[in-house]
PDB file of N, CA and C in Angstrom:
ATOM      1  N   MET A   1      59.877-224.598 229.209  1.00 90.00           N
ATOM      2  CA  MET A   1      58.918-223.944 227.897  1.00 90.00           C
ATOM      3  C   MET A   1      59.754-224.370 226.655  1.00 90.00           C
ATOM      4  N   THR A   2      58.591-224.444 225.680  1.00 96.00           N
ATOM      5  CA  THR A   2      59.518-224.923 224.136  1.00 96.00           C
ATOM      6  C   THR A   2      59.393-223.259 223.412  1.00 96.00           C
ATOM      7  N   THR A   3      60.151-223.807 222.298  1.00 97.00           N
ATOM      8  CA  THR A   3      60.426-222.541 221.613  1.00 97.00           C
ATOM      9  C   THR A   3      60.637-222.762 219.939  1.00 97.00           C
ATOM     10  N   VAL A   4      59.620-222.221 219.490  1.00 98.00           N
ATOM     11  CA  VAL A   4      59.376-222.853 218.085  1.00 98.00           C
ATOM     12  C   VAL A   4      59.821-222.085 216.686  1.00 98.00           C
ATOM     13  N   TYR A   5      60.845-222.183 215.987  1.00 98.00           N
ATOM     14  CA  TYR A   5      61.340-221.098 215.042  1.00 98.00           C
ATOM     15  C   TYR A   5      60.775-221.826 213.752  1.00 98.00           C
ATOM     16  N   TRP A   6      60.114-220.446 213.162  1.00 97.00           N
ATOM     17  CA  TRP A   6      59.589-220.943 211.731  1.00 97.00           C
ATOM     18  C   TRP A   6      60.518-219.756 210.627  1.00 97.00           C
ATOM     19  N   LEU A   7      60.612-220.853 210.050  1.00 98.00           N
ATOM     20  CA  LEU A   7      62.033-219.838 208.965  1.00 98.00           C
ATOM     21  C   LEU A   7      61.373-219.656 207.646  1.00 98.00           C
ATOM     22  N   VAL A   8      60.990-218.384 207.336  1.00 97.00           N
ATOM     23  CA  VAL A   8      60.070-218.381 206.691  1.00 97.00           C
ATOM     24  C   VAL A   8      61.023-217.671 204.906  1.00 97.00           C
ATOM     25  N   LYS A   9      60.648-217.300 204.142  1.00 97.00           N
ATOM     26  CA  LYS A   9      60.854-216.983 202.823  1.00 97.00           C
ATOM     27  C   LYS A   9      60.089-215.705 201.769  1.00 97.00           C
ATOM     28  N   LEU A  10      60.163-215.022 201.728  1.00 97.00           N
ATOM     29  CA  LEU A  10      59.280-213.919 201.280  1.00 97.00           C
ATOM     30  C   LEU A  10      59.101-214.192 199.717  1.00 97.00           C
ATOM     31  N   ARG A  11      57.406-214.378 199.531  1.00 97.00           N
ATOM     32  CA  ARG A  11      57.611-214.751 198.127  1.00 97.00           C
ATOM     33  C   ARG A  11      57.898-214.111 197.211  1.00 97.00           C
ATOM     34  N   PRO A  12      58.171-214.307 195.792  1.00 97.00           N
ATOM     35  CA  PRO A  12      58.459-213.485 195.109  1.00 97.00           C
ATOM     36  C   PRO A  12      57.684-211.575 194.732  1.00 97.00           C
ATOM     37  N   GLY A  13      58.210-210.998 194.730  1.00 97.00           N
ATOM     38  CA  GLY A  13      57.486-209.862 194.631  1.00 97.00           C
ATOM     39  C   GLY A  13      56.945-209.116 196.017  1.00 97.00           C
ATOM     40  N   VAL A  14      57.025-209.957 196.868  1.00 97.00           N
ATOM     41  CA  VAL A  14      56.685-209.307 197.732  1.00 97.00           C
ATOM     42  C   VAL A  14      57.719-208.762 199.264  1.00 97.00           C
ATOM     43  N   SER A  15      57.977-207.379 199.467  1.00 97.00           N
ATOM     44  CA  SER A  15      59.171-207.133 200.197  1.00 97.00           C
ATOM     45  C   SER A  15      59.197-207.261 201.839  1.00 97.00           C
ATOM     46  N   ALA A  16      60.355-206.878 202.292  1.00 97.00           N
ATOM     47  CA  ALA A  16      60.103-207.271 203.657  1.00 97.00           C
ATOM     48  C   ALA A  16      59.368-206.519 204.679  1.00 97.00           C
ATOM     49  N   GLU A  17      59.349-204.601 203.820  1.00 97.00           N
ATOM     50  CA  GLU A  17      58.212-204.130 204.451  1.00 97.00           C
ATOM     51  C   GLU A  17      56.830-204.818 204.715  1.00 97.00           C
ATOM     52  N   ASP A  18      56.161-205.570 203.206  1.00 97.00           N
ATOM     53  CA  ASP A  18      54.902-206.241 203.288  1.00 97.00           C
ATOM     54  C   ASP A  18      54.929-206.597 203.788  1.00 97.00           C
ATOM     55  N   TYR A  19      55.927-207.388 204.434  1.00 96.00           N
ATOM     56  CA  TYR A  19      55.319-209.008 205.482  1.00 96.00           C
ATOM     57  C   TYR A  19      55.327-208.199 207.031  1.00 96.00           C
ATOM     58  N   GLN A  20      56.488-207.217 206.964  1.00 97.00           N
ATOM     59  CA  GLN A  20      56.912-206.351 208.467  1.00 97.00           C
ATOM     60  C   GLN A  20      55.439-205.720 208.448  1.00 97.00           C
ATOM     61  N   ARG A  21      54.467-205.210 207.822  1.00 97.00           N
ATOM     62  CA  ARG A  21      53.324-204.322 208.083  1.00 97.00           C
ATOM     63  C   ARG A  21      52.172-205.452 208.221  1.00 97.00           C
ATOM     64  N   PHE A  22      52.164-207.014 207.745  1.00 96.00           N
ATOM     65  CA  PHE A  22      51.470-207.854 207.550  1.00 96.00           C
ATOM     66  C   PHE A  22      51.375-208.651 209.010  1.00 96.00           C
ATOM     67  N   VAL A  23      52.870-208.496 209.631  1.00 96.00           N
ATOM     68  CA  VAL A  23      53.131-208.881 211.065  1.00 96.00           C
ATOM     69  C   VAL A  23      52.119-207.893 212.168  1.00 96.00           C
ATOM     70  N   GLN A  24      52.725-206.736 212.171  1.00 97.00           N
ATOM     71  CA  GLN A  24      52.536-206.024 212.937  1.00 97.00           C
ATOM     72  C   GLN A  24      51.233-205.392 213.239  1.00 97.00           C
ATOM     73  N   LYS A  25      49.819-205.747 211.808  1.00 96.00           N
ATOM     74  CA  LYS A  25      48.483-205.262 211.308  1.00 96.00           C
ATOM     75  C   LYS A  25      47.779-206.581 211.731  1.00 96.00           C
ATOM     76  N   VAL A  26      48.247-207.645 211.618  1.00 95.00           N
ATOM     77  CA  VAL A  26      46.988-208.992 211.202  1.00 95.00           C
ATOM     78  C   VAL A  26      47.777-209.894 212.349  1.00 95.00           C
ATOM     79  N   ASP A  27      48.789-210.267 212.315  1.00 95.00           N
ATOM     80  CA  ASP A  27      49.912-211.608 212.993  1.00 95.00           C
ATOM     81  C   ASP A  27      49.841-211.176 214.372  1.00 95.00           C
ATOM     82  N   TYR A  28      50.013-210.136 214.248  1.00 96.00           N
ATOM     83  CA  TYR A  28      50.430-210.054 215.991  1.00 96.00           C
ATOM     84  C   TYR A  28      49.165-209.819 217.100  1.00 96.00           C
ATOM     85  N   PRO A  29      48.389-209.106 216.667  1.00 96.00           N
ATOM     86  CA  PRO A  29      46.911-208.834 217.054  1.00 96.00           C
ATOM     87  C   PRO A  29      46.223-210.334 217.357  1.00 96.00           C
ATOM     88  N   GLU A  30      46.544-210.934 216.174  1.00 95.00           N
ATOM     89  CA  GLU A  30      45.393-212.154 216.735  1.00 95.00           C
ATOM     90  C   GLU A  30      46.368-213.313 217.176  1.00 95.00           C
ATOM     91  N   VAL A  31      47.030-213.132 217.002  1.00 94.00           N
ATOM     92  CA  VAL A  31      48.283-214.522 218.270  1.00 94.00           C
ATOM     93  C   VAL A  31      48.079-214.140 219.439  1.00 94.00           C
ATOM     94  N   GLN A  32      47.759-212.565 219.424  1.00 95.00           N
ATOM     95  CA  GLN A  32      47.121-212.582 221.445  1.00 95.00           C
ATOM     96  C   GLN A  32      46.092-213.225 221.550  1.00 95.00           C
ATOM     97  N   HIS A  33      45.226-214.006 220.865  1.00 95.00           N
ATOM     98  CA  HIS A  33      43.794-214.596 221.164  1.00 95.00           C
ATOM     99  C   HIS A  33      44.517-216.045 221.182  1.00 95.00           C
ATOM    100  N   ILE A  34      45.376-216.521 221.090  1.00 96.00           N
ATOM    101  CA  ILE A  34      45.849-218.058 221.233  1.00 96.00           C
ATOM    102  C   ILE A  34      46.534-218.046 222.548  1.00 96.00           C
ATOM    103  N   ALA A  35      45.816-218.670 223.306  1.00 94.00           N
ATOM    104  CA  ALA A  35      46.445-219.432 224.802  1.00 94.00           C
ATOM    105  C   ALA A  35      47.691-219.852 225.124  1.00 94.00           C
ATOM    106  N   SER A  36      47.973-220.939 223.950  1.00 96.00           N
ATOM    107  CA  SER A  36      49.215-221.868 224.414  1.00 96.00           C
ATOM    108  C   SER A  36      50.198-220.712 223.758  1.00 96.00           C
ATOM    109  N   ILE A  37      50.353-219.911 223.544  1.00 97.00           N
ATOM    110  CA  ILE A  37      51.556-218.901 223.019  1.00 97.00           C
ATOM    111  C   ILE A  37      51.932-218.156 223.892  1.00 97.00           C
ATOM    112  N   ARG A  38      53.035-218.360 224.641  1.00 96.00           N
ATOM    113  CA  ARG A  38      53.242-217.662 225.911  1.00 96.00           C
ATOM    114  C   ARG A  38      53.985-216.303 225.426  1.00 96.00           C
ATOM    115  N   SER A  39      54.600-215.892 224.115  1.00 96.00           N
ATOM    116  CA  SER A  39      55.285-214.830 222.997  1.00 96.00           C
ATOM    117  C   SER A  39      55.745-215.407 221.921  1.00 96.00           C
ATOM    118  N   TYR A  40      55.706-214.242 221.296  1.00 97.00           N
ATOM    119  CA  TYR A  40      55.874-214.191 219.986  1.00 97.00           C
ATOM    120  C   TYR A  40      56.244-213.108 219.091  1.00 97.00           C
ATOM    121  N   GLN A  41      57.345-213.438 218.521  1.00 97.00           N
ATOM    122  CA  GLN A  41      58.387-212.600 217.872  1.00 97.00           C
ATOM    123  C   GLN A  41      58.333-212.857 216.536  1.00 97.00           C
ATOM    124  N   SER A  42      58.690-212.007 215.274  1.00 97.00           N
ATOM    125  CA  SER A  42      59.100-212.296 213.911  1.00 97.00           C
ATOM    126  C   SER A  42      60.400-211.197 214.152  1.00 97.00           C
ATOM    127  N   ASN A  43      61.360-212.090 213.449  1.00 98.00           N
ATOM    128  CA  ASN A  43      62.484-211.267 213.109  1.00 98.00           C
ATOM    129  C   ASN A  43      63.162-211.098 211.676  1.00 98.00           C
ATOM    130  N   ARG A  44      63.730-210.147 210.864  1.00 97.00           N
ATOM    131  CA  ARG A  44      63.945-209.975 210.011  1.00 97.00           C
ATOM    132  C   ARG A  44      65.363-210.202 209.857  1.00 97.00           C
ATOM    133  N   VAL A  45      65.966-211.020 209.194  1.00 96.00           N
ATOM    134  CA  VAL A  45      67.102-211.392 208.947  1.00 96.00           C
ATOM    135  C   VAL A  45      68.050-210.524 208.284  1.00 96.00           C
ATOM    136  N   LEU A  46      69.171-209.722 208.568  1.00 93.00           N
ATOM    137  CA  LEU A  46      69.574-208.880 207.994  1.00 93.00           C
ATOM    138  C   LEU A  46      71.146-209.525 207.364  1.00 93.00           C
ATOM    139  N   ASP A  47      71.890-210.445 208.060  1.00 89.00           N
ATOM    140  CA  ASP A  47      72.984-210.929 207.339  1.00 89.00           C
ATOM    141  C   ASP A  47      73.663-212.547 208.073  1.00 89.00           C
ATOM    142  N   SER A  48      74.621-212.601 208.028  1.00 89.00           N
ATOM    143  CA  SER A  48      74.820-213.873 208.533  1.00 89.00           C
ATOM    144  C   SER A  48      76.352-213.759 208.654  1.00 89.00           C
ATOM    145  N   LEU A  49      76.634-214.373 209.926  1.00 86.00           N
ATOM    146  CA  LEU A  49      78.080-214.377 210.279  1.00 86.00           C
ATOM    147  C   LEU A  49      79.012-216.130 210.231  1.00 86.00           C
ATOM    148  N   PRO A  50      79.758-215.556 209.384  1.00 83.00           N
ATOM    149  CA  PRO A  50      80.628-214.656 208.713  1.00 83.00           C
ATOM    150  C   PRO A  50      79.536-214.159 207.798  1.00 83.00           C
ATOM    151  N   GLU A  51      80.073-213.179 207.649  1.00 82.00           N
ATOM    152  CA  GLU A  51      78.935-212.377 206.230  1.00 82.00           C
ATOM    153  C   GLU A  51      78.882-212.847 204.802  1.00 82.00           C
ATOM    154  N   GLY A  52      78.185-212.418 204.093  1.00 77.00           N
ATOM    155  CA  GLY A  52      77.458-213.188 203.060  1.00 77.00           C
ATOM    156  C   GLY A  52      77.045-214.099 202.528  1.00 77.00           C
ATOM    157  N   SER A  53      76.781-214.790 203.510  1.00 85.00           N
ATOM    158  CA  SER A  53      76.407-216.067 203.301  1.00 85.00           C
ATOM    159  C   SER A  53      75.167-216.336 202.949  1.00 85.00           C
ATOM    160  N   VAL A  54      74.464-217.185 201.899  1.00 86.00           N
ATOM    161  CA  VAL A  54      73.258-217.257 201.139  1.00 86.00           C
ATOM    162  C   VAL A  54      72.062-218.026 201.828  1.00 86.00           C
ATOM    163  N   LEU A  55      71.489-216.927 202.697  1.00 90.00           N
ATOM    164  CA  LEU A  55      70.791-217.952 203.709  1.00 90.00           C
ATOM    165  C   LEU A  55      68.944-218.394 203.329  1.00 90.00           C
ATOM    166  N   PRO A  56      68.639-219.591 202.864  1.00 94.00           N
ATOM    167  CA  PRO A  56      66.857-220.030 202.537  1.00 94.00           C
ATOM    168  C   PRO A  56      66.141-218.842 202.572  1.00 94.00           C
ATOM    169  N   PHE A  57      66.130-218.030 203.795  1.00 96.00           N
ATOM    170  CA  PHE A  57      64.834-217.588 204.416  1.00 96.00           C
ATOM    171  C   PHE A  57      65.553-216.190 204.342  1.00 96.00           C
ATOM    172  N   ASP A  58      64.113-215.432 205.112  1.00 97.00           N
ATOM    173  CA  ASP A  58      64.034-213.635 205.338  1.00 97.00           C
ATOM    174  C   ASP A  58      63.573-213.661 206.317  1.00 97.00           C
ATOM    175  N   PHE A  59      63.168-214.607 207.072  1.00 97.00           N
ATOM    176  CA  PHE A  59      62.174-213.821 208.835  1.00 97.00           C
ATOM    177  C   PHE A  59      62.649-215.207 209.448  1.00 97.00           C
ATOM    178  N   ILE A  60      62.785-215.201 210.570  1.00 98.00           N
ATOM    179  CA  ILE A  60      62.814-215.786 211.932  1.00 98.00           C
ATOM    180  C   ILE A  60      61.839-215.657 212.865  1.00 98.00           C
ATOM    181  N   ASP A  61      60.466-216.585 212.464  1.00 97.00           N
ATOM    182  CA  ASP A  61      58.996-216.119 213.422  1.00 97.00           C
ATOM    183  C   ASP A  61      60.002-216.489 214.977  1.00 97.00           C
ATOM    184  N   VAL A  62      59.422-216.310 215.869  1.00 97.00           N
ATOM    185  CA  VAL A  62      59.984-217.166 217.139  1.00 97.00           C
ATOM    186  C   VAL A  62      58.782-216.892 218.185  1.00 97.00           C
ATOM    187  N   VAL A  63      58.393-218.706 218.340  1.00 97.00           N
ATOM    188  CA  VAL A  63      56.972-218.577 219.103  1.00 97.00           C
ATOM    189  C   VAL A  63      57.498-219.299 220.553  1.00 97.00           C
ATOM    190  N   GLU A  64      57.394-218.764 221.347  1.00 97.00           N
ATOM    191  CA  GLU A  64      57.682-220.071 223.275  1.00 97.00           C
ATOM    192  C   GLU A  64      56.052-220.296 223.808  1.00 97.00           C
ATOM    193  N   VAL A  65      56.329-221.181 223.572  1.00 97.00           N
ATOM    194  CA  VAL A  65      54.863-222.230 224.312  1.00 97.00           C
ATOM    195  C   VAL A  65      55.181-223.107 225.271  1.00 97.00           C
ATOM    196  N   GLU A  66      54.182-222.921 226.451  1.00 93.00           N
ATOM    197  CA  GLU A  66      54.273-223.756 227.524  1.00 93.00           C
ATOM    198  C   GLU A  66      53.960-225.375 227.516  1.00 93.00           C
ATOM    199  N   ASP A  67      53.399-225.418 226.480  1.00 96.00           N
ATOM    200  CA  ASP A  67      52.742-227.420 226.306  1.00 96.00           C
ATOM    201  C   ASP A  67      52.631-226.998 224.551  1.00 96.00           C
ATOM    202  N   LEU A  68      53.298-228.088 224.392  1.00 97.00           N
ATOM    203  CA  LEU A  68      53.613-228.321 222.636  1.00 97.00           C
ATOM    204  C   LEU A  68      52.621-228.752 221.659  1.00 97.00           C
ATOM    205  N   ALA A  69      51.864-229.367 222.728  1.00 97.00           N
ATOM    206  CA  ALA A  69      50.732-230.448 222.619  1.00 97.00           C
ATOM    207  C   ALA A  69      49.603-229.324 222.158  1.00 97.00           C
ATOM    208  N   ALA A  70      49.577-228.179 223.016  1.00 97.00           N
ATOM    209  CA  ALA A  70      47.996-226.935 223.103  1.00 97.00           C
ATOM    210  C   ALA A  70      48.387-226.645 222.259  1.00 97.00           C
ATOM    211  N   TYR A  71      49.956-225.865 221.609  1.00 97.00           N
ATOM    212  CA  TYR A  71      50.198-225.015 220.448  1.00 97.00           C
ATOM    213  C   TYR A  71      49.909-225.793 219.077  1.00 97.00           C
ATOM    214  N   ALA A  72      50.058-227.545 219.107  1.00 97.00           N
ATOM    215  CA  ALA A  72      49.998-228.127 217.972  1.00 97.00           C
ATOM    216  C   ALA A  72      48.421-228.169 217.580  1.00 97.00           C
ATOM    217  N   ARG A  73      47.899-228.273 218.679  1.00 96.00           N
ATOM    218  CA  ARG A  73      46.399-228.165 218.503  1.00 96.00           C
ATOM    219  C   ARG A  73      45.708-226.950 217.887  1.00 96.00           C
ATOM    220  N   ASP A  74      46.397-225.380 218.992  1.00 96.00           N
ATOM    221  CA  ASP A  74      45.562-224.587 218.039  1.00 96.00           C
ATOM    222  C   ASP A  74      46.341-224.252 216.842  1.00 96.00           C
ATOM    223  N   LEU A  75      46.771-224.789 216.447  1.00 95.00           N
ATOM    224  CA  LEU A  75      47.607-224.222 214.973  1.00 95.00           C
ATOM    225  C   LEU A  75      46.704-225.179 213.885  1.00 95.00           C
ATOM    226  N   LYS A  76      45.833-226.478 214.508  1.00 95.00           N
ATOM    227  CA  LYS A  76      45.023-227.157 213.727  1.00 95.00           C
ATOM    228  C   LYS A  76      43.436-226.304 213.536  1.00 95.00           C
ATOM    229  N   GLU A  77      43.237-225.784 214.784  1.00 94.00           N
ATOM    230  CA  GLU A  77      41.925-225.116 215.158  1.00 94.00           C
ATOM    231  C   GLU A  77      41.732-224.192 215.172  1.00 94.00           C
ATOM    232  N   HIS A  78      42.828-223.608 215.657  1.00 95.00           N
ATOM    233  CA  HIS A  78      42.264-222.271 216.677  1.00 95.00           C
ATOM    234  C   HIS A  78      41.815-220.754 215.322  1.00 95.00           C
ATOM    235  N   PRO A  79      40.414-220.493 215.828  1.00 94.00           N
ATOM    236  CA  PRO A  79      40.065-219.306 214.211  1.00 94.00           C
ATOM    237  C   PRO A  79      41.255-218.454 214.101  1.00 94.00           C
ATOM    238  N   ALA A  80      41.987-218.021 215.174  1.00 94.00           N
ATOM    239  CA  ALA A  80      42.655-216.975 215.300  1.00 94.00           C
ATOM    240  C   ALA A  80      43.854-217.388 214.009  1.00 94.00           C
ATOM    241  N   VAL A  81      44.650-218.304 214.027  1.00 92.00           N
ATOM    242  CA  VAL A  81      45.373-219.227 213.207  1.00 92.00           C
ATOM    243  C   VAL A  81      44.968-219.062 211.869  1.00 92.00           C
ATOM    244  N   GLU A  82      43.582-219.867 211.578  1.00 91.00           N
ATOM    245  CA  GLU A  82      42.811-219.806 210.455  1.00 91.00           C
ATOM    246  C   GLU A  82      43.419-218.098 209.959  1.00 91.00           C
ATOM    247  N   ARG A  83      42.997-217.126 210.558  1.00 92.00           N
ATOM    248  CA  ARG A  83      42.649-215.895 210.055  1.00 92.00           C
ATOM    249  C   ARG A  83      43.963-215.759 209.752  1.00 92.00           C
ATOM    250  N   VAL A  84      45.235-215.627 210.176  1.00 92.00           N
ATOM    251  CA  VAL A  84      46.562-215.557 209.939  1.00 92.00           C
ATOM    252  C   VAL A  84      46.639-216.481 208.386  1.00 92.00           C
ATOM    253  N   HIS A  85      46.637-217.468 208.450  1.00 89.00           N
ATOM    254  CA  HIS A  85      46.797-218.233 207.264  1.00 89.00           C
ATOM    255  C   HIS A  85      46.424-218.648 206.372  1.00 89.00           C
ATOM    256  N   SER A  86      45.263-217.838 206.429  1.00 90.00           N
ATOM    257  CA  SER A  86      44.364-217.241 205.166  1.00 90.00           C
ATOM    258  C   SER A  86      45.478-216.035 204.640  1.00 90.00           C
ATOM    259  N   GLN A  87      46.219-215.049 205.172  1.00 89.00           N
ATOM    260  CA  GLN A  87      47.040-214.459 204.556  1.00 89.00           C
ATOM    261  C   GLN A  87      48.032-214.914 204.508  1.00 89.00           C
ATOM    262  N   SER A  88      48.428-215.142 205.080  1.00 91.00           N
ATOM    263  CA  SER A  88      50.074-215.725 204.927  1.00 91.00           C
ATOM    264  C   SER A  88      50.706-216.094 204.175  1.00 91.00           C
ATOM    265  N   PRO A  89      49.947-216.988 202.950  1.00 90.00           N
ATOM    266  CA  PRO A  89      51.049-217.637 202.292  1.00 90.00           C
ATOM    267  C   PRO A  89      51.074-216.568 200.861  1.00 90.00           C
ATOM    268  N   ASN A  90      49.913-215.802 201.021  1.00 92.00           N
ATOM    269  CA  ASN A  90      50.411-214.862 199.847  1.00 92.00           C
ATOM    270  C   ASN A  90      52.000-214.042 199.734  1.00 92.00           C
ATOM    271  N   LEU A  91      52.306-214.195 201.358  1.00 95.00           N
ATOM    272  CA  LEU A  91      53.414-213.079 201.400  1.00 95.00           C
ATOM    273  C   LEU A  91      54.755-214.197 201.731  1.00 95.00           C
ATOM    274  N   VAL A  92      54.644-215.434 202.429  1.00 96.00           N
ATOM    275  CA  VAL A  92      56.016-216.311 202.439  1.00 96.00           C
ATOM    276  C   VAL A  92      55.447-217.674 202.480  1.00 96.00           C
ATOM    277  N   ASP A  93      56.350-217.911 202.287  1.00 96.00           N
ATOM    278  CA  ASP A  93      56.760-219.765 201.841  1.00 96.00           C
ATOM    279  C   ASP A  93      57.374-219.725 203.716  1.00 96.00           C
ATOM    280  N   VAL A  94      56.811-221.151 204.049  1.00 96.00           N
ATOM    281  CA  VAL A  94      57.600-221.706 205.140  1.00 96.00           C
ATOM    282  C   VAL A  94      58.556-222.650 204.508  1.00 96.00           C
ATOM    283  N   VAL A  95      59.956-222.431 205.210  1.00 96.00           N
ATOM    284  CA  VAL A  95      61.213-223.362 204.727  1.00 96.00           C
ATOM    285  C   VAL A  95      61.413-223.838 205.597  1.00 96.00           C
ATOM    286  N   ASP A  96      61.187-223.862 207.007  1.00 97.00           N
ATOM    287  CA  ASP A  96      60.915-225.012 207.959  1.00 97.00           C
ATOM    288  C   ASP A  96      60.714-224.724 209.362  1.00 97.00           C
ATOM    289  N   CYS A  97      60.347-225.298 210.219  1.00 97.00           N
ATOM    290  CA  CYS A  97      60.183-225.401 211.633  1.00 97.00           C
ATOM    291  C   CYS A  97      60.812-226.075 212.451  1.00 97.00           C
ATOM    292  N   LEU A  98      61.360-225.730 213.475  1.00 97.00           N
ATOM    293  CA  LEU A  98      62.065-225.996 214.544  1.00 97.00           C
ATOM    294  C   LEU A  98      61.465-225.747 215.691  1.00 97.00           C
ATOM    295  N   VAL A  99      61.845-227.141 216.170  1.00 98.00           N
ATOM    296  CA  VAL A  99      61.256-226.237 217.848  1.00 98.00           C
ATOM    297  C   VAL A  99      62.361-227.451 218.796  1.00 98.00           C
ATOM    298  N   ALA A 100      62.763-226.578 219.902  1.00 97.00           N
ATOM    299  CA  ALA A 100      64.031-226.696 220.912  1.00 97.00           C
ATOM    300  C   ALA A 100      63.064-226.363 222.143  1.00 97.00           C
ATOM    301  N   GLU A 101      64.032-226.591 223.075  1.00 93.00           N
ATOM    302  CA  GLU A 101      63.844-226.556 224.197  1.00 93.00           C
ATOM    303  C   GLU A 101      65.271-225.971 225.302  1.00 93.00           C
ATOM    304  N   PRO A 102      65.392-225.095 225.795  1.00 89.00           N
ATOM    305  CA  PRO A 102      66.554-224.519 226.592  1.00 89.00           C
ATOM    306  C   PRO A 102      67.229-225.139 227.382  1.00 89.00           C
ATOM    307  N   VAL A 103      68.878-225.407 227.141  1.00 93.00           N
ATOM    308  CA  VAL A 103      69.323-226.145 228.044  1.00 93.00           C
ATOM    309  C   VAL A 103      69.558-225.554 229.511  1.00 93.00           C
ATOM    310  N   GLY A 104      69.815-224.216 229.354  1.00 87.00           N
ATOM    311  CA  GLY A 104      69.561-223.396 230.487  1.00 87.00           C
ATOM    312  C   GLY A 104      70.071-221.444 229.758  1.00 87.00           C
ATOM    313  N   ARG A 105      70.568-220.942 231.186  1.00 81.00           N
ATOM    314  CA  ARG A 105      70.710-219.321 230.747  1.00 81.00           C
ATOM    315  C   ARG A 105      71.323-219.061 231.469  1.00 81.00           C
ATOM    316  N   LEU A 106      71.989-218.165 231.024  1.00 83.00           N
ATOM    317  CA  LEU A 106      73.697-217.356 231.834  1.00 83.00           C
ATOM    318  C   LEU A 106      72.282-216.634 232.604  1.00 83.00           C
TER     319      LEU A 106
END
């Protein structure tokens, strides 16, 4: 399994609650239609350890996929992605996107 981390920053004037409403009402329902996505969770960043570091992002959206190539294709072609991406740029900017694979689990 591969994990994709989307680090996103709220646009000026957009509250965390605004983005959370979007995730719950638009993002989560649309993502259910994308077969390449095994799971998806948006996480609001509350703080850092040690505390007080200034972070360049406000949310980390975590996507688990079995087939990274299929996911990449869906990002370019799937209608559900188009519906999400038609609205999300009004709320957030993507700071970075990281692709990782697990080393193991406890």
